[in-house]
Amino acid sequence: RDASSLLKSSVGVHLTPGIAPLVENNGDTSHCLVLQGTIAIVFRGQTYQLLVDIYLPPGYPIRPPVSYVRLAENMYLKENHPHVGSDGMVYMPYTHEWNPRTHSLIEMVVAMSSVFSADPPVFTRSAPAPPPPPPPMPSNMAPYTASSNSGTSNSSSQPPPPPAYSSYVSANSSAVDSDRYLQEQIEAIMAKEAEEANRAAEIARKAAKEEEEREKQTATQKAWEEKKREQTREQ
């Protein structure tokens, strides 16, 4: 329900649900629901879209969401960012203090947008300087005609913000039926969990049956040994 509310909201309009593996800090991997796409940030008066993955791990909503900043082509993570690790994982007070009764995905995305608007976690590399123009032709030859060069980059002391959403996200993503797709993904996760639970139950039943057989064999062996001792005493 919380994920569906986010997908219907203005802050989650560019997010799409899916299923993807999440690697935990202890090395365990689990398939869970993930909301992939972009969220809006405002930097120097301009609105940009930032690529993110928002995972809903096993145990959610008791456990907080796990978010990552993703990179488009020619983009890089800002080093030593206070809220983003070198792997792109997002660290914020909102998720650190997560409470399922008072917190929500919508508020988390709003908090994320606010934090990254103040300090964008990604930047693009400046374009290389254009090569110098060729030397002039001798006066006795036809004049050299060069195409206009308007690609000179204006470098600045601050790295530029991320490119616009339309530059790396297909416009067709807005046509996805979020509610239906979300329900399908949730059902797929539940089916997978049920399959794993059935497999674990079958292993437990097999182990219990083997233990029962061992106990029967032990009891039979003890009875035979007791009978032999009685026969020995009678002799």
PDB file of N, CA, C and O in Angstrom, residues 17 25 30 48 53 78 82 87 91 96 98 100 117 141-142 160 177 189:
ATOM      1  N   PRO A  17       7.873  -0.138 -10.528  1.00  0.00           N
ATOM      2  CA  PRO A  17       8.154  -1.284  -9.662  1.00  0.00           C
ATOM      3  C   PRO A  17       8.742  -2.456 -10.437  1.00  0.00           C
ATOM      4  O   PRO A  17       8.516  -2.625 -11.630  1.00  0.00           O
ATOM      5  N   ASN A  25      24.388  -6.400   3.943  1.00  0.00           N
ATOM      6  CA  ASN A  25      25.742  -6.147   4.446  1.00  0.00           C
ATOM      7  C   ASN A  25      26.438  -7.423   4.889  1.00  0.00           C
ATOM      8  O   ASN A  25      27.670  -7.510   4.849  1.00  0.00           O
ATOM      9  N   SER A  30      18.654 -11.530  -1.317  1.00  0.00           N
ATOM     10  CA  SER A  30      17.228 -11.825  -1.348  1.00  0.00           C
ATOM     11  C   SER A  30      16.587 -11.030  -2.468  1.00  0.00           C
ATOM     12  O   SER A  30      16.978  -9.893  -2.745  1.00  0.00           O
ATOM     13  N   TYR A  48      16.256  18.852 -11.871  1.00  0.00           N
ATOM     14  CA  TYR A  48      16.913  17.729 -12.532  1.00  0.00           C
ATOM     15  C   TYR A  48      16.355  16.432 -11.962  1.00  0.00           C
ATOM     16  O   TYR A  48      15.754  16.414 -10.884  1.00  0.00           O
ATOM     17  N   ASP A  53      17.409   3.617  -7.062  1.00  0.00           N
ATOM     18  CA  ASP A  53      16.733   2.340  -6.818  1.00  0.00           C
ATOM     19  C   ASP A  53      16.319   2.331  -5.355  1.00  0.00           C
ATOM     20  O   ASP A  53      17.164   2.544  -4.470  1.00  0.00           O
ATOM     21  N   LYS A  78      29.950  11.724  -6.363  1.00  0.00           N
ATOM     22  CA  LYS A  78      30.780  12.700  -5.673  1.00  0.00           C
ATOM     23  C   LYS A  78      31.486  12.017  -4.509  1.00  0.00           C
ATOM     24  O   LYS A  78      30.854  11.338  -3.699  1.00  0.00           O
ATOM     25  N   PRO A  82      28.277  13.208   2.205  1.00  0.00           N
ATOM     26  CA  PRO A  82      27.837  12.853   3.568  1.00  0.00           C
ATOM     27  C   PRO A  82      26.658  11.886   3.605  1.00  0.00           C
ATOM     28  O   PRO A  82      26.413  11.280   4.660  1.00  0.00           O
ATOM     29  N   ASP A  87      29.506   2.983  -2.915  1.00  0.00           N
ATOM     30  CA  ASP A  87      28.726   2.048  -3.713  1.00  0.00           C
ATOM     31  C   ASP A  87      27.379   2.626  -4.139  1.00  0.00           C
ATOM     32  O   ASP A  87      26.582   1.937  -4.780  1.00  0.00           O
ATOM     33  N   TYR A  91      22.453   7.142   2.824  1.00  0.00           N
ATOM     34  CA  TYR A  91      22.384   7.184   4.282  1.00  0.00           C
ATOM     35  C   TYR A  91      21.733   8.503   4.685  1.00  0.00           C
ATOM     36  O   TYR A  91      22.269   9.570   4.379  1.00  0.00           O
ATOM     37  N   HIS A  96      17.431   6.199   9.032  1.00  0.00           N
ATOM     38  CA  HIS A  96      18.086   5.718  10.258  1.00  0.00           C
ATOM     39  C   HIS A  96      17.100   5.709  11.429  1.00  0.00           C
ATOM     40  O   HIS A  96      17.172   4.831  12.305  1.00  0.00           O
ATOM     41  N   TRP A  98      13.846   5.280  11.103  1.00  0.00           N
ATOM     42  CA  TRP A  98      12.617   4.751  10.507  1.00  0.00           C
ATOM     43  C   TRP A  98      11.675   4.152  11.545  1.00  0.00           C
ATOM     44  O   TRP A  98      12.069   3.346  12.388  1.00  0.00           O
ATOM     45  N   PRO A 100       7.767   2.433  11.306  1.00  0.00           N
ATOM     46  CA  PRO A 100       6.698   2.082  10.358  1.00  0.00           C
ATOM     47  C   PRO A 100       5.361   2.750  10.668  1.00  0.00           C
ATOM     48  O   PRO A 100       4.505   2.848   9.780  1.00  0.00           O
ATOM     49  N   SER A 117      19.128  18.077  -3.207  1.00  0.00           N
ATOM     50  CA  SER A 117      19.051  19.406  -3.811  1.00  0.00           C
ATOM     51  C   SER A 117      20.101  20.329  -3.185  1.00  0.00           C
ATOM     52  O   SER A 117      20.691  21.175  -3.868  1.00  0.00           O
ATOM     53  N   MET A 141      46.794  29.609 -52.460  1.00  0.00           N
ATOM     54  CA  MET A 141      45.855  28.493 -52.494  1.00  0.00           C
ATOM     55  C   MET A 141      44.481  28.976 -52.069  1.00  0.00           C
ATOM     56  O   MET A 141      44.322  30.082 -51.540  1.00  0.00           O
ATOM     57  N   ALA A 142      43.510  28.145 -52.328  1.00  0.00           N
ATOM     58  CA  ALA A 142      42.138  28.518 -51.984  1.00  0.00           C
ATOM     59  C   ALA A 142      42.034  28.719 -50.481  1.00  0.00           C
ATOM     60  O   ALA A 142      42.690  28.012 -49.705  1.00  0.00           O
ATOM     61  N   PRO A 160      28.787  20.169 -12.800  1.00  0.00           N
ATOM     62  CA  PRO A 160      27.400  20.362 -13.231  1.00  0.00           C
ATOM     63  C   PRO A 160      26.490  19.309 -12.631  1.00  0.00           C
ATOM     64  O   PRO A 160      26.937  18.216 -12.282  1.00  0.00           O
ATOM     65  N   ASP A 177       1.110   0.470 -16.242  1.00  0.00           N
ATOM     66  CA  ASP A 177       0.019   0.436 -15.269  1.00  0.00           C
ATOM     67  C   ASP A 177       0.625   0.056 -13.920  1.00  0.00           C
ATOM     68  O   ASP A 177       0.834  -1.114 -13.627  1.00  0.00           O
ATOM     69  N   ILE A 189       6.709 -12.319  -5.692  1.00  0.00           N
ATOM     70  CA  ILE A 189       7.532 -12.445  -4.486  1.00  0.00           C
ATOM     71  C   ILE A 189       6.908 -13.436  -3.505  1.00  0.00           C
ATOM     72  O   ILE A 189       7.589 -14.297  -2.939  1.00  0.00           O
TER      73      ILE A 189
END
